[in-house]
Structure formats: C-alpha cells, structure tokens
Tab-separated table of C-alpha atoms in Angstrom:
chain	number	residue	atom	x	y	z
E	157	UNK	CA	-3.268	-15.037	-9.863
E	158	UNK	CA	-3.529	-11.285	-9.415
E	159	UNK	CA	-6.481	-9.184	-10.472
E	160	UNK	CA	-8.771	-12.196	-10.877
E	161	UNK	CA	-12.096	-11.674	-9.163
E	162	UNK	CA	-15.020	-13.929	-8.470
E	163	UNK	CA	-18.559	-13.177	-9.581
E	164	UNK	CA	-19.402	-12.078	-6.034
E	165	UNK	CA	-16.583	-9.510	-6.117
E	166	UNK	CA	-17.955	-7.836	-9.221
E	167	UNK	CA	-20.969	-6.694	-7.173
E	168	UNK	CA	-18.743	-5.126	-4.506
E	169	UNK	CA	-19.144	-1.353	-4.272
E	170	UNK	CA	-16.059	0.736	-4.966
E	171	UNK	CA	-13.694	0.944	-2.019
E	172	UNK	CA	-12.437	4.425	-1.124
E	173	UNK	CA	-8.823	5.037	-2.097
E	174	UNK	CA	-5.927	5.454	0.311
E	175	UNK	CA	-3.019	7.871	-0.062
E	176	UNK	CA	0.478	6.471	-0.477
E	177	UNK	CA	1.477	7.859	2.922
E	178	UNK	CA	-1.197	5.799	4.722
E	179	UNK	CA	0.796	2.571	4.421
E	180	UNK	CA	4.373	3.733	3.789
E	181	UNK	CA	6.737	1.846	6.108
E	182	UNK	CA	10.400	1.678	7.095
E	183	UNK	CA	11.866	-1.468	8.602
E	184	UNK	CA	15.352	-1.144	10.137
E	185	UNK	CA	17.710	-3.944	11.113
E	186	UNK	CA	21.363	-4.098	12.144
E	187	UNK	CA	23.372	-6.711	10.271
E	188	UNK	CA	25.365	-9.260	12.284
E	189	UNK	CA	27.724	-12.138	11.555
E	190	UNK	CA	24.686	-14.445	11.366
E	191	UNK	CA	23.640	-12.586	8.193
E	192	UNK	CA	26.845	-13.083	6.181
E	193	UNK	CA	27.590	-15.179	3.132
E	194	UNK	CA	30.857	-16.966	2.287
E	195	UNK	CA	32.369	-13.689	1.052
E	196	UNK	CA	31.854	-11.989	4.404
E	197	UNK	CA	29.147	-9.596	3.239
E	198	UNK	CA	25.449	-9.812	4.046
E	199	UNK	CA	23.726	-12.595	2.141
E	200	UNK	CA	21.377	-11.380	-0.605
E	201	UNK	CA	18.673	-13.686	0.742
E	202	UNK	CA	18.738	-11.839	4.081
E	203	UNK	CA	18.158	-8.554	2.260
E	204	UNK	CA	15.407	-10.146	0.134
E	205	UNK	CA	13.643	-11.381	3.293
E	206	UNK	CA	13.725	-7.885	4.777
E	207	UNK	CA	12.390	-6.510	1.483
E	208	UNK	CA	9.528	-9.045	1.470
E	209	UNK	CA	8.746	-8.361	5.140
E	210	UNK	CA	8.530	-4.589	4.639
E	211	UNK	CA	6.557	-4.927	1.409
E	212	UNK	CA	4.167	-7.383	3.062
E	213	UNK	CA	3.526	-4.960	5.920
E	214	UNK	CA	2.784	-2.183	3.434
E	215	UNK	CA	0.482	-4.400	1.344
E	216	UNK	CA	-1.422	-5.563	4.425
E	217	UNK	CA	-1.788	-2.011	5.721
E	218	UNK	CA	-2.929	-0.674	2.372
E	219	UNK	CA	-5.373	-3.481	1.657
E	220	UNK	CA	-6.709	-3.618	5.208
E	221	UNK	CA	-6.144	-7.356	5.528
E	222	UNK	CA	-4.079	-10.312	4.410
E	223	UNK	CA	-1.946	-9.976	1.300
E	224	UNK	CA	0.411	-12.509	-0.241
E	225	UNK	CA	3.507	-12.098	-2.388
E	226	UNK	CA	2.609	-12.867	-5.999
E	227	UNK	CA	5.936	-11.896	-7.567
E	228	UNK	CA	9.199	-10.091	-7.005
E	229	UNK	CA	10.990	-8.510	-9.894
E	230	UNK	CA	13.797	-6.130	-10.591
E	231	UNK	CA	15.584	-6.882	-7.301
E	232	UNK	CA	18.795	-4.919	-7.722
E	233	UNK	CA	21.784	-5.112	-5.383
E	234	UNK	CA	23.701	-1.885	-5.891
E	235	UNK	CA	26.331	-2.085	-3.139
E	236	UNK	CA	27.389	-4.797	-0.684
E	237	UNK	CA	26.028	-4.662	2.861
E	238	UNK	CA	28.470	-5.393	5.672
E	239	UNK	CA	28.297	-6.626	9.234
E	240	UNK	CA	27.580	-3.616	11.422
E	241	UNK	CA	25.506	-1.829	8.806
E	242	UNK	CA	22.153	-0.486	9.916
E	243	UNK	CA	19.826	-1.355	7.040
E	244	UNK	CA	16.647	0.628	6.401
E	245	UNK	CA	14.063	-0.913	4.086
E	246	UNK	CA	11.578	1.714	2.879
E	247	UNK	CA	8.418	0.520	1.142
E	248	UNK	CA	5.254	2.009	-0.307
E	249	UNK	CA	2.393	1.012	-2.586
E	250	UNK	CA	3.130	2.395	-6.058
E	251	UNK	CA	0.094	1.084	-7.948
E	252	UNK	CA	-3.066	-0.902	-7.399
E	253	UNK	CA	-5.257	-3.007	-9.621
E	254	UNK	CA	-8.539	-4.525	-8.549
E	255	UNK	CA	-6.963	-7.185	-6.303
E	256	UNK	CA	-3.223	-6.587	-6.648
E	257	UNK	CA	-0.705	-3.970	-5.554
E	258	UNK	CA	2.811	-3.151	-6.664
E	259	UNK	CA	5.040	-2.247	-3.731
E	260	UNK	CA	8.273	-0.390	-4.389
E	261	UNK	CA	11.142	-0.908	-1.971
E	262	UNK	CA	14.404	0.980	-1.446
E	263	UNK	CA	17.158	-0.491	0.717
E	264	UNK	CA	19.559	1.915	2.432
E	265	UNK	CA	22.546	1.145	4.639
E	266	UNK	CA	24.651	3.167	7.024
E	267	UNK	CA	27.373	2.262	9.503
E	268	UNK	CA	25.862	1.768	12.926
E	269	UNK	CA	28.507	3.952	14.595
E	270	UNK	CA	28.930	6.747	12.034
E	271	UNK	CA	26.877	9.806	11.234
E	272	UNK	CA	27.339	9.693	7.451
E	273	UNK	CA	24.123	9.657	5.420
E	274	UNK	CA	22.787	6.256	4.340
E	275	UNK	CA	23.676	4.848	0.912
E	276	UNK	CA	21.130	3.165	-1.327
E	277	UNK	CA	22.240	-0.464	-1.594
E	278	UNK	CA	19.249	-2.061	-3.298
E	279	UNK	CA	15.764	-1.765	-4.703
E	280	UNK	CA	12.942	-4.063	-5.706
E	281	UNK	CA	9.381	-4.196	-6.948
E	282	UNK	CA	6.960	-6.768	-5.567
E	283	UNK	CA	3.385	-7.587	-6.497
E	284	UNK	CA	1.024	-8.580	-3.707
E	285	UNK	CA	-2.517	-9.878	-3.962
E	286	UNK	CA	-5.112	-9.117	-1.342
E	287	UNK	CA	-6.711	-12.383	-0.193
E	288	UNK	CA	-9.730	-13.293	1.904
E	289	UNK	CA	-9.956	-15.889	4.689
E	290	UNK	CA	-10.142	-18.667	2.063
E	291	UNK	CA	-7.055	-17.436	0.217
E	292	UNK	CA	-9.135	-16.132	-2.711
E	293	UNK	CA	-8.352	-12.752	-4.299
E	294	UNK	CA	-10.213	-9.826	-2.765
E	295	UNK	CA	-10.657	-6.243	-3.896
E	296	UNK	CA	-8.113	-3.743	-2.545
E	297	UNK	CA	-8.457	0.041	-2.238
E	298	UNK	CA	-6.996	2.140	-5.023
E	299	UNK	CA	-3.796	3.983	-4.163
E	300	UNK	CA	-3.935	7.767	-4.366
E	301	UNK	CA	-0.567	9.282	-5.334
E	302	UNK	CA	0.107	12.407	-3.262
E	303	UNK	CA	3.236	13.913	-4.807
E	304	UNK	CA	4.814	14.243	-8.243
E	305	UNK	CA	7.224	11.450	-7.204
E	306	UNK	CA	4.260	9.217	-6.234
E	307	UNK	CA	2.603	9.962	-9.581
E	308	UNK	CA	5.817	9.058	-11.458
E	309	UNK	CA	6.080	5.796	-9.480
E	310	UNK	CA	2.430	5.040	-10.287
E	311	UNK	CA	3.018	5.565	-14.017
E	312	UNK	CA	6.229	3.508	-14.012
E	313	UNK	CA	4.404	0.717	-12.152
E	314	UNK	CA	1.779	0.615	-14.900
E	315	UNK	CA	4.565	0.100	-17.452
E	316	UNK	CA	6.088	-2.705	-15.359
E	317	UNK	CA	2.645	-4.347	-15.060
E	318	UNK	CA	2.164	-4.217	-18.837
E	319	UNK	CA	5.573	-5.862	-19.310
E	320	UNK	CA	4.872	-8.562	-16.681
E	321	UNK	CA	1.567	-9.454	-18.331
E	322	UNK	CA	3.080	-9.469	-21.833
E	323	UNK	CA	5.964	-11.696	-20.674
E	324	UNK	CA	3.556	-14.107	-18.968
E	325	UNK	CA	1.353	-14.246	-22.083
E	326	UNK	CA	4.339	-14.811	-24.425
E	327	UNK	CA	5.698	-17.640	-22.251
E	328	UNK	CA	2.285	-19.306	-22.046
E	329	UNK	CA	1.838	-19.074	-25.827
E	330	UNK	CA	5.336	-20.529	-26.425
E	331	UNK	CA	4.651	-23.442	-24.090
E	332	UNK	CA	1.286	-24.147	-25.705
E	333	UNK	CA	2.875	-24.053	-29.175
E	334	UNK	CA	5.680	-26.421	-28.128
E	335	UNK	CA	3.166	-28.854	-26.621
E	336	UNK	CA	1.074	-28.700	-29.813
E	337	UNK	CA	4.241	-29.464	-31.827
E	338	UNK	CA	5.014	-32.410	-29.566
E	339	UNK	CA	8.228	-31.024	-28.029
E	340	UNK	CA	7.222	-30.629	-24.372
E	341	UNK	CA	5.004	-33.016	-22.484
C-alpha cells in the first residue's frame, strides 16, 4: 500500500522537507490497574496502543494531514512495565518515501513517585502512509535529518525498508508458486 501514487500525484511539485524536530513527540501516561495483564504487569497491547498513538501523531504532524498505520515491526519489550509507572513514548519520523514514513518509537518508564532516571522498556518501528480525503495515498514531505543520530536512524530505516520489501516480495512469489503447483487455493 505504501509509496504507490496515482497518475495525478506524479505531476505534484516537490514538497519542501521538514526537519525531524518539527514532528517529534512525547506521549506520557501513568499506568493503572486497568492496564494490567494476568501476570500483574502492564499488558503489551496497552503499550502497543500508546506506541501507535504517538507514532500516528508524529506521522500526521510530519505529513500535514491524515496518515494511517501500514505496518508495525520490530516491537521489542525490553523490561516489564508495572502499575504506577509513568510511561513516556517518544516518537519521530526516521525516514520518508514518496507517500510513506517510518516512525521510530522508544518507550521509557519511571516510577511515578521516584526521581530515578527512566529506563527504556521498549521500542518499535511503524510505517505510516499519508492519505487524502478518499483514503488514497498522498505525497508526504521528505524528512531532513538534523543530527548524526538522525542520519544514522535514516540510514537504518532504509535498510529496514529494503528488508520489508524483500520479505513481502518473497512471500508473494512463494504464494504464487504454490497456487501454480495446485497446493493453495
């Protein structure tokens, strides 16, 4: 779905780029008993929702309009989150294509009543597509890395994109081959 453009889009003049800092966002939320799983820690789905919310805000800010989640990959849970933790979800655009954006997210947690520094408890990469009022892909501004860290994230995002596309292509080819051989209908 991402980076597909219509014939009308190909005539669109280049959109000026935006620096990574223009859309960088932090969403903070205190975890309560309503957020727990059967083990008594915060449910991974609660964290994933916060990640998607923060990433969606960043994608919408960067693209200047609606953006939808196209994929989430490499969601890593590094440490459990507990009731009473203040969770900070930090997100920024790492890379842009013509109509898609990779948003990198770091999840940090700290005790609500302590002054110890936050601990990284998770991370994820999401791909968003800018869409128009009809839900069709629309061109998004290029991201302009500002720091060496932003440049590294941009380069790593290009590698992840190459791997996502190669995986998608390999799966499609396997399915087509199995259908041609009469295995899957």
